[in-house]
Each structure stands twice: as C-alpha cells, then as structure tokens.
PDB file of C-alpha atoms and ligand atoms in Angstrom:
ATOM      1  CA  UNK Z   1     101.512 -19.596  79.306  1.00 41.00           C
ATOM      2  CA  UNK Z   2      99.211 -16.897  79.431  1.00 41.00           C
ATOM      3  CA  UNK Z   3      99.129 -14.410  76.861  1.00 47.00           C
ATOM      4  CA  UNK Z   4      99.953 -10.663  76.581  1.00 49.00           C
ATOM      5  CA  UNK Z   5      96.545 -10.273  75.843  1.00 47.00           C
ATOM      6  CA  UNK Z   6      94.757 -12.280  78.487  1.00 50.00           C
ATOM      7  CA  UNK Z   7      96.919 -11.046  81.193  1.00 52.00           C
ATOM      8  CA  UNK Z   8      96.015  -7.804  80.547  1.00 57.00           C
ATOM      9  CA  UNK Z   9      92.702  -6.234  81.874  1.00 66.00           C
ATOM     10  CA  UNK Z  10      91.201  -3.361  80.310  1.00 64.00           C
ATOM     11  CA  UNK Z  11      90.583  -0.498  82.283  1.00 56.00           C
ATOM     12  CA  UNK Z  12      87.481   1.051  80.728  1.00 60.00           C
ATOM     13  CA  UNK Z  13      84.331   3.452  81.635  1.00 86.00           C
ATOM     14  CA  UNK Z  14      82.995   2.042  78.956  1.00 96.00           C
ATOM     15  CA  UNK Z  15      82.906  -1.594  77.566  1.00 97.00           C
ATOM     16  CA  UNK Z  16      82.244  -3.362  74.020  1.00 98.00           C
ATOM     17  CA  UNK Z  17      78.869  -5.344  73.666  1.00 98.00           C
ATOM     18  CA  UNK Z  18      78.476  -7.212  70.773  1.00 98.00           C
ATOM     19  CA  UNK Z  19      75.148  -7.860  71.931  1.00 98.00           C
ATOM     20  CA  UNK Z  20      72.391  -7.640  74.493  1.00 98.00           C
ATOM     21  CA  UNK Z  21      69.458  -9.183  74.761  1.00 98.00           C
ATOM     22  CA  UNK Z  22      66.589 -10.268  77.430  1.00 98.00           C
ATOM     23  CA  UNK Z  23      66.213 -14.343  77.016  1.00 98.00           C
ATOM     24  CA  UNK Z  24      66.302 -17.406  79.133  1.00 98.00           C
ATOM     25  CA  UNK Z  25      69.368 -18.629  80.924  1.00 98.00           C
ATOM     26  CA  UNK Z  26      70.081 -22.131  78.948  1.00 97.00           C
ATOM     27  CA  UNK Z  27      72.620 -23.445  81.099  1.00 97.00           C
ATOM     28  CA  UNK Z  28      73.638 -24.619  84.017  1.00 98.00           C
ATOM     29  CA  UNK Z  29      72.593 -23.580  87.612  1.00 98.00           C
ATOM     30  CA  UNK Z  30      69.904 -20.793  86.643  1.00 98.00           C
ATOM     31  CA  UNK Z  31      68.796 -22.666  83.406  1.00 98.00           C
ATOM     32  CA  UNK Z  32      65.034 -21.743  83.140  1.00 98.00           C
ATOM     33  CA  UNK Z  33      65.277 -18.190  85.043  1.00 98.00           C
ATOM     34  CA  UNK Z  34      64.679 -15.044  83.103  1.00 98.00           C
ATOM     35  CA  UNK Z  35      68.115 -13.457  82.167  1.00 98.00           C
ATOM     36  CA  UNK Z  36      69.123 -10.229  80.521  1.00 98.00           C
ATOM     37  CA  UNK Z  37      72.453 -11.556  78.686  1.00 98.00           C
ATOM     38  CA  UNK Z  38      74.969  -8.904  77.976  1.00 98.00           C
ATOM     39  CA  UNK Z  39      77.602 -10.243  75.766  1.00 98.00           C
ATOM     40  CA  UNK Z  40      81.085  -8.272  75.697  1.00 98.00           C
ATOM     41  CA  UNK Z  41      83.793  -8.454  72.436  1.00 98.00           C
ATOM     42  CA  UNK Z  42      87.604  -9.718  73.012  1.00 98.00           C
ATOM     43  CA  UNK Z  43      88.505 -13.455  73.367  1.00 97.00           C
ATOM     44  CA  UNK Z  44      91.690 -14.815  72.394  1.00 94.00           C
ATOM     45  CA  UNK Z  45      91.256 -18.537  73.660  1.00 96.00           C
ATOM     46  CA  UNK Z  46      90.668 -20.012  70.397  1.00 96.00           C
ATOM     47  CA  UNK Z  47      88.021 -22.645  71.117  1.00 95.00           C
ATOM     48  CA  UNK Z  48      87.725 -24.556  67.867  1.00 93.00           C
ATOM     49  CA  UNK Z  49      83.883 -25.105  68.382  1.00 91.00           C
ATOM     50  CA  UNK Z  50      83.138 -21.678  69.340  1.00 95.00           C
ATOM     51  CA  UNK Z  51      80.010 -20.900  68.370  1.00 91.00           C
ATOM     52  CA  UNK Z  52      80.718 -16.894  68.701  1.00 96.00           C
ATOM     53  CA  UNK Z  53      83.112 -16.284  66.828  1.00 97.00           C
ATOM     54  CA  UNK Z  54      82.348 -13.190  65.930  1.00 97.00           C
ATOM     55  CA  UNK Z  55      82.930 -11.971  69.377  1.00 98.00           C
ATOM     56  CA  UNK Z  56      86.824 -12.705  69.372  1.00 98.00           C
ATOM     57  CA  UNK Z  57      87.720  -9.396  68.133  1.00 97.00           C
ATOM     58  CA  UNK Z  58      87.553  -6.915  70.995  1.00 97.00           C
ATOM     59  CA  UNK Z  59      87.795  -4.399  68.598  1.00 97.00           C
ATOM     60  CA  UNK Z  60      84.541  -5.062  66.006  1.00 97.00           C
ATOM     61  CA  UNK Z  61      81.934  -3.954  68.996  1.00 98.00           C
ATOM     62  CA  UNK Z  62      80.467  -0.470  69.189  1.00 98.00           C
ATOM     63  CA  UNK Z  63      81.590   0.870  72.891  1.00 97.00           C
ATOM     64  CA  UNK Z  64      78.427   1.362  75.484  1.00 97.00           C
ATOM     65  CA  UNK Z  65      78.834   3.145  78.680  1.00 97.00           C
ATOM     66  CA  UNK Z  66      77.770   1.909  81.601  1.00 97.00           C
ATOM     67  CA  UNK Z  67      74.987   3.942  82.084  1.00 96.00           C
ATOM     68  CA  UNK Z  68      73.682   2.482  78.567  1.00 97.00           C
ATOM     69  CA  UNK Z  69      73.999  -1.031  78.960  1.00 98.00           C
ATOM     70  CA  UNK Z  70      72.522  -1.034  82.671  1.00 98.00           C
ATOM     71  CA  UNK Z  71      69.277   1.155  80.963  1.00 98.00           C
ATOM     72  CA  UNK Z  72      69.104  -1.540  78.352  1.00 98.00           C
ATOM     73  CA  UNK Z  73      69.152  -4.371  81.099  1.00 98.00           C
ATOM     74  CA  UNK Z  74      66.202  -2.123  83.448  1.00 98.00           C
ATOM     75  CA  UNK Z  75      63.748  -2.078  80.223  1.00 98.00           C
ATOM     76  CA  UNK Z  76      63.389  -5.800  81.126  1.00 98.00           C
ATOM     77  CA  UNK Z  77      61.372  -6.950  84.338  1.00 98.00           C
ATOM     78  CA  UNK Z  78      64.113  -9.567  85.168  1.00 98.00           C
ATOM     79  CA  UNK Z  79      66.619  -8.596  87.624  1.00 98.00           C
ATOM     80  CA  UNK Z  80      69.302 -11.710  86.551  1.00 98.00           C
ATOM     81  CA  UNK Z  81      72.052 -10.358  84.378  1.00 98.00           C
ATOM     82  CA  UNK Z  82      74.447 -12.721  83.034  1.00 98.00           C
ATOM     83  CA  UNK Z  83      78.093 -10.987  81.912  1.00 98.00           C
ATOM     84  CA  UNK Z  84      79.531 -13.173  78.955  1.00 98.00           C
ATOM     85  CA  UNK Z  85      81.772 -13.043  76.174  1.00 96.00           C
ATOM     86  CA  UNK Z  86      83.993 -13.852  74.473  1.00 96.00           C
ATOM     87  CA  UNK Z  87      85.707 -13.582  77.641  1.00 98.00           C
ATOM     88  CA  UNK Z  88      84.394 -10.865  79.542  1.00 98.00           C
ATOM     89  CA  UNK Z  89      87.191 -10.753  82.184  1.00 98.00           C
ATOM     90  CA  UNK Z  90      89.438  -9.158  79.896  1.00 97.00           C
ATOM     91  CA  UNK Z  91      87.508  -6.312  80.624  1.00 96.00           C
ATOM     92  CA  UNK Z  92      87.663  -4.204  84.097  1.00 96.00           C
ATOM     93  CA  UNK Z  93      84.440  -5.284  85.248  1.00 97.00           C
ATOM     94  CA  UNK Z  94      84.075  -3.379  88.895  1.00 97.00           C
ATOM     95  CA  UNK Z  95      82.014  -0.389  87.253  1.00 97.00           C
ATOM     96  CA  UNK Z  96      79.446  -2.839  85.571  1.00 98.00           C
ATOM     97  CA  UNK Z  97      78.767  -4.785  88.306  1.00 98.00           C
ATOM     98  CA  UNK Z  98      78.681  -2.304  90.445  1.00 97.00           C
ATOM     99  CA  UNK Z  99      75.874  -0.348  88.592  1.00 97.00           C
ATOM    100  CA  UNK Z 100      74.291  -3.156  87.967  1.00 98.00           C
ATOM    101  CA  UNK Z 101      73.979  -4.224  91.613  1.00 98.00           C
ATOM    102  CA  UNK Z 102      72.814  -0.911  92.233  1.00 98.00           C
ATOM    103  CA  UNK Z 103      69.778  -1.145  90.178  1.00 98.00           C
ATOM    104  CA  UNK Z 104      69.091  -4.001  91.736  1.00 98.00           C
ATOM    105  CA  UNK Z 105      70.338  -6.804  89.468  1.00 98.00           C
ATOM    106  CA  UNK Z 106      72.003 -10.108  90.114  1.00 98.00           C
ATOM    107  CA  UNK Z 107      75.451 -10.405  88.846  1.00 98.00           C
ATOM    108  CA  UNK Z 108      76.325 -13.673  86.920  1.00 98.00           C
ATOM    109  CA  UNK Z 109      79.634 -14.205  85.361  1.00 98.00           C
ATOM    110  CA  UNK Z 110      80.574 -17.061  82.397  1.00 98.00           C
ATOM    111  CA  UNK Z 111      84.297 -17.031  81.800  1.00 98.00           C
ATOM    112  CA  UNK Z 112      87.263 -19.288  81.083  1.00 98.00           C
ATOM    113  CA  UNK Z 113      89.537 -18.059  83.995  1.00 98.00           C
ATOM    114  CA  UNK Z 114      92.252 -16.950  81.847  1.00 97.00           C
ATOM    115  CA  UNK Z 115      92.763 -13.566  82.516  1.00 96.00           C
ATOM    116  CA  UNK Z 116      94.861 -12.342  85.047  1.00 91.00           C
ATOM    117  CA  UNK Z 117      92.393 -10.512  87.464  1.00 93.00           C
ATOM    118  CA  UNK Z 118      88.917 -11.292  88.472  1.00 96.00           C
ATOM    119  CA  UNK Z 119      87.469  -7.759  88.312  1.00 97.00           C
ATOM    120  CA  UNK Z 120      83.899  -6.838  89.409  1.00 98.00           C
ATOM    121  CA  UNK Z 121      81.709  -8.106  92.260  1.00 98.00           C
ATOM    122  CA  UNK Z 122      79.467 -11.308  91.429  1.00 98.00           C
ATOM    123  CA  UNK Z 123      77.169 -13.394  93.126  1.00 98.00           C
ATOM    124  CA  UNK Z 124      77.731 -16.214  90.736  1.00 98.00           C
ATOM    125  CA  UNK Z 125      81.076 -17.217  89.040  1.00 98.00           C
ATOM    126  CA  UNK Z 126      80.415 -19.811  86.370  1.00 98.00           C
ATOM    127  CA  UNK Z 127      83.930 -21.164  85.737  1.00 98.00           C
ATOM    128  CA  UNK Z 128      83.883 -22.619  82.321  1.00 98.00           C
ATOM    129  CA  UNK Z 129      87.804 -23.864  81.435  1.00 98.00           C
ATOM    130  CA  UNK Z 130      89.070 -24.766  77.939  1.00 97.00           C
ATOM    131  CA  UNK Z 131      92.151 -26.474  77.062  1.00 95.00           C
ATOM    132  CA  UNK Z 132      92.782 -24.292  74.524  1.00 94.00           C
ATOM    133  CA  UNK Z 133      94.647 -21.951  77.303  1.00 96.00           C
ATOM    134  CA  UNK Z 134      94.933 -22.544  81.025  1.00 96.00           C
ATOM    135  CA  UNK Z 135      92.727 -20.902  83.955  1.00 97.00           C
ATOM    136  CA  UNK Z 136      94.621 -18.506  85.884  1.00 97.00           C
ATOM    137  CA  UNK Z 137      94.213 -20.322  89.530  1.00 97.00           C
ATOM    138  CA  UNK Z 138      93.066 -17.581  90.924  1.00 96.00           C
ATOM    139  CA  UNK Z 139      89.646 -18.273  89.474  1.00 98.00           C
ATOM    140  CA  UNK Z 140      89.796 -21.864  91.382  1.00 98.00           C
ATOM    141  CA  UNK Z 141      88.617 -20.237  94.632  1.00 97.00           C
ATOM    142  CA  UNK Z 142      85.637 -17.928  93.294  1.00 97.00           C
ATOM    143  CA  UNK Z 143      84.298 -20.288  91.277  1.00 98.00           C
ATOM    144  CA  UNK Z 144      80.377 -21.348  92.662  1.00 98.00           C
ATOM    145  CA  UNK Z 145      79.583 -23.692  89.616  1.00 98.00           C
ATOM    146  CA  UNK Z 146      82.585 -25.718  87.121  1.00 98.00           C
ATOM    147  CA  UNK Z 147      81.017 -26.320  83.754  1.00 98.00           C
ATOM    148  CA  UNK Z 148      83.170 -27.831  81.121  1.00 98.00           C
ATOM    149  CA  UNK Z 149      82.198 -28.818  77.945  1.00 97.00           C
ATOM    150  CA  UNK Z 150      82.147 -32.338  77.163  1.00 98.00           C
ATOM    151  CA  UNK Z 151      83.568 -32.527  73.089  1.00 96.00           C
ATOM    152  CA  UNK Z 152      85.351 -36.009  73.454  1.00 95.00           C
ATOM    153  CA  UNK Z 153      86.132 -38.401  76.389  1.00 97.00           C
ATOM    154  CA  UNK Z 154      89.340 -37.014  77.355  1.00 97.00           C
ATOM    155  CA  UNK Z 155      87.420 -33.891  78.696  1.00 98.00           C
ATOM    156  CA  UNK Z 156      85.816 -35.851  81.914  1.00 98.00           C
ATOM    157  CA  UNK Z 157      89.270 -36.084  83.016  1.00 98.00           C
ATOM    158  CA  UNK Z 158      90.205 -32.602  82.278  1.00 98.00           C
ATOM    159  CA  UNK Z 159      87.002 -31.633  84.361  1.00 98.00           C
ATOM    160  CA  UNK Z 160      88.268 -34.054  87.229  1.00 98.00           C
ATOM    161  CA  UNK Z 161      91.658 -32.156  86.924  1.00 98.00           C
ATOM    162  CA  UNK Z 162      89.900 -28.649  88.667  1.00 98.00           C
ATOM    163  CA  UNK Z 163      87.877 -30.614  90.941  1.00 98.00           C
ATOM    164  CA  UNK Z 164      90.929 -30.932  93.907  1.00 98.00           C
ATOM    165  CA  UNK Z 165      91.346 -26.883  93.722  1.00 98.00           C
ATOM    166  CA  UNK Z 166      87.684 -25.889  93.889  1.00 98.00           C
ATOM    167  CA  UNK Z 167      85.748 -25.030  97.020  1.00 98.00           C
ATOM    168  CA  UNK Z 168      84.014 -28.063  98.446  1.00 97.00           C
ATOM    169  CA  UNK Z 169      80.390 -26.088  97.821  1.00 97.00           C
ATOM    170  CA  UNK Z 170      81.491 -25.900  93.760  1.00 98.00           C
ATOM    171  CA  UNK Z 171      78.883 -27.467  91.803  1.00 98.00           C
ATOM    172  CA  UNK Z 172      80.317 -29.470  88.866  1.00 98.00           C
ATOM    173  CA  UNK Z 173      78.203 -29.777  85.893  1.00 98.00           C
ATOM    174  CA  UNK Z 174      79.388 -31.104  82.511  1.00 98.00           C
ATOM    175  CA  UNK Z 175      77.851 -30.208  79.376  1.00 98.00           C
ATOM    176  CA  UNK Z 176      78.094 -32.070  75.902  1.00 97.00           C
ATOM    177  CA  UNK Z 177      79.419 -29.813  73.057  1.00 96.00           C
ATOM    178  CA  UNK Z 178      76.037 -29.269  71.003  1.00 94.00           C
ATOM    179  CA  UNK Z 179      77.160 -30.733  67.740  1.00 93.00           C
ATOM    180  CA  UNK Z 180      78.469 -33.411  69.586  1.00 94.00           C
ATOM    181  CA  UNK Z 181      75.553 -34.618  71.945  1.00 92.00           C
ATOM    182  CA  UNK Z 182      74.625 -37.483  70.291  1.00 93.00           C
ATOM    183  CA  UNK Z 183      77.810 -39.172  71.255  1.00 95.00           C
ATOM    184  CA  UNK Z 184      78.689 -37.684  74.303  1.00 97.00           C
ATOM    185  CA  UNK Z 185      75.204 -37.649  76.039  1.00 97.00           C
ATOM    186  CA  UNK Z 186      74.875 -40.881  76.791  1.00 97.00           C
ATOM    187  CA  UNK Z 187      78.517 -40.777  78.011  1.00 98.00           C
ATOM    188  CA  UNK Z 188      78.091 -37.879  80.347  1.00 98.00           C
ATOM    189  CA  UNK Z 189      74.741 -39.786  81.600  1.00 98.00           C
ATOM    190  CA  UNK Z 190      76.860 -43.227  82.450  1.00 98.00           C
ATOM    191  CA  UNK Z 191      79.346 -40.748  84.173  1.00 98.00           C
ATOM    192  CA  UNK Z 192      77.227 -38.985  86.166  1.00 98.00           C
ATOM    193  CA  UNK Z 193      75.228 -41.614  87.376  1.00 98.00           C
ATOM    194  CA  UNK Z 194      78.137 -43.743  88.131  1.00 98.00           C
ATOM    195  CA  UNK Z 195      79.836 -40.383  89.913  1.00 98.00           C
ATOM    196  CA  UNK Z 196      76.917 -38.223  91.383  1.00 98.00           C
ATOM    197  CA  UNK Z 197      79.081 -35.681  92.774  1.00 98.00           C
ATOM    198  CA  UNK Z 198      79.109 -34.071  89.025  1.00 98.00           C
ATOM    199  CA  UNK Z 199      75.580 -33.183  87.627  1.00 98.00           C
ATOM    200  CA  UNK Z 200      74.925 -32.848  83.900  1.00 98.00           C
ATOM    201  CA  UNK Z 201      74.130 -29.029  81.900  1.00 98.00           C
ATOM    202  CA  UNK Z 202      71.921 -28.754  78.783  1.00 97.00           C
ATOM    203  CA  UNK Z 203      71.941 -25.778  76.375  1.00 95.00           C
ATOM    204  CA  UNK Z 204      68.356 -25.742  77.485  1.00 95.00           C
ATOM    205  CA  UNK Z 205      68.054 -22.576  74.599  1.00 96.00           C
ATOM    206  CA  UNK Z 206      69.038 -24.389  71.931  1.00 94.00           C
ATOM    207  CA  UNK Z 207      65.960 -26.772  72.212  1.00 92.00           C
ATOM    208  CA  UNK Z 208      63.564 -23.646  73.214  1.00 94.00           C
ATOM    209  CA  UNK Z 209      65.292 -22.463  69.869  1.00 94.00           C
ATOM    210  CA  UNK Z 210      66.012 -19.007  71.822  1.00 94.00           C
ATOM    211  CA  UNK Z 211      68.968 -16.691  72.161  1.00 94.00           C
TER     212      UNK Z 211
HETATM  213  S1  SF4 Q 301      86.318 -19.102  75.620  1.00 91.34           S
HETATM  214 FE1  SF4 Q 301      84.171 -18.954  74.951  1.00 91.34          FE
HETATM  215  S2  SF4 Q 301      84.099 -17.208  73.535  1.00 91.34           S
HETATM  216 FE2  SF4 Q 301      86.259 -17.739  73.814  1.00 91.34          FE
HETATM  217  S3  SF4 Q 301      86.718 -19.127  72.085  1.00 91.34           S
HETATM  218 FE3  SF4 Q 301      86.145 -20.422  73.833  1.00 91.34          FE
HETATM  219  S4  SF4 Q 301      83.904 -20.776  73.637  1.00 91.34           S
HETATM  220 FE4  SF4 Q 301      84.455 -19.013  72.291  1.00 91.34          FE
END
C-alpha cells in the first residue's frame, strides 16, 4: 500500500534542497560525467541503510525557487543535472525540469517509483526500487536504467522481479550496498557474469572520496 504521503505530489513554485552541489556522477550509467547534483528533502520509504537520512523530513530544507536552484546549477560548466532525494518525485517536478532544460541542462532523475505521478520531463529515469515500499507501476515503463541495491542475496531476485515489466532497452545494473560490498561483490560478479543481461554499478564517489 502506498502511503498518504507518497501518493501525494506537491504542487510547488518552489522546492526544498537540502543540498546542491557540482561533483561527479558515482553511479550507474553516467558514472564518471560531470554532474551538478541537486538533492530535494521528503522521503518516507524508510530504507534502513539510508545513508541520507537527514533528507527524510521534507520539512527541515530551506525552500529555493526555481530560478535559484537553476542559477546555482549554471555557475558550473557541466550541463548534467541529476534530481535526487530523498525521493524527489514527491515533489511536482514539471517547473524544474523545465527550466532546467531551458538553460540547456540534461535532466536525470534517481527515485524509488513510489509516488503516485511521474512529474517533470527527463531524459534519464534511474529507477532505483526498495522493498521497504512498492514502485507505483507506472514508473515500470519510463524507466531507461533499473538499479537496485544489492544488501543480501534475496535482492537479485527482487531485481529479477521488475525485469518482465521494464522496456526491453532498460539497462539493469545492480549495485552492492556500500557497507556491505565485501560480501556481496563477489556475489553480484558470479551473477553477472553467469547472467550478462544485468551489468554491475559502483558508488564510483565513494572511492574518489567525493560528494
Ligand atoms: S528511498 Fe533513498 S532517500 Fe529514501 S530512505 Fe531509501 S535510500 Fe534513503
């Protein structure tokens, strides 16, 4: 069951960012490209091993409006911004994006597919369930990469479980749990090479030892 919470989408002209900040994308697809992150408050999914906590309460962030977090993203000279969270679709995201674009910025999404809407236009949907709360399948059909953190062995066949409803172009990546890679790694290693259709995603910023 979804919650009240996560089926709701606030409508806002302007959003809460816990933080911002010009880095390298870790993870997954664009790991190694020059990203400007922009990291909104709310996120009621509960993750045990969440290692931002601090953004679960939507209301501890100091509101920006648009026009200030797109500035913040232009003093950069990289033109990747990556929307996270929290979960950032709790959040009306069309006026974002859509400033964003206009600048001239790539629009990259991280988010568990639990809210109710997927708000804002984006040219790439990382879908990254938990099994703390299910995906609203409406998030199945956008999604261009599946990443699912790998915390014990049950997970590769809760990543399997999405695989059926994705688009046949979805790229699958599984990614060990950081305080958990020294078990899981050379797990996720046997299972990818003995099922290459799934590909495996380091938190390439956590060796750099940046953002
Ligand atoms: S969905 Fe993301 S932000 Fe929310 S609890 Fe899980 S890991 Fe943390």
């Amino acid at each position: 069951m979804l919650t009240e919470q996560s089926q709701q989408t606030i409508t806002t002209t302007t959003l809460p960012v816990m933080e911002a900040f010009y880095t390298l994308q870790g993870e997954g697809t664009f790991a190694g490209r020059a990203a400007y992150f922009i990291r909104l408050g709310g996120c009621d999914v509960g993750c045990h091993w969440c290692d931002v906590k601090e953004s679960w309460d939507v209301n501890a962030h100091p509101h920006q409006t648009i026009d200030q977090i797109v500035a913040g993203a232009l003093a950069f000279p990289g033109r990747l911004a990556v929307i996270t969270g929290g979960e950032p679709l709790m959040h009306d995201l069309t006026a974002l994006t859509g400033a964003l674009q206009a600048a001239g910025f790539q629009t990259n999404i991280e988010t568990s597919g639990v809210c109710q809407a997927v708000t804002g236009s984006w040219d790439w949907i990382c879908f990254s369930p938990k099994k703390f709360k299910q995906p609203n399948p409406a998030i199945f059909t956008r999604a261009d990469e599946l990443k699912v953190i790998i915390y014990n062995a049950s997970d590769f066949a809760f990543a399997e479980s999405f695989v059926p409803n994705l688009r046949p172009n979805c790229r699958l990546l599984l990614q060990p749990e950081w305080g958990r890679s020294d078990e899981m790694l050379p797990r996720i290693v046997d299972y990818v090479k003995a099922n290459p259709q799934w590909q495996i995603s380091l938190q390439t910023h956590k060796f750099m030892a940046i953002p």
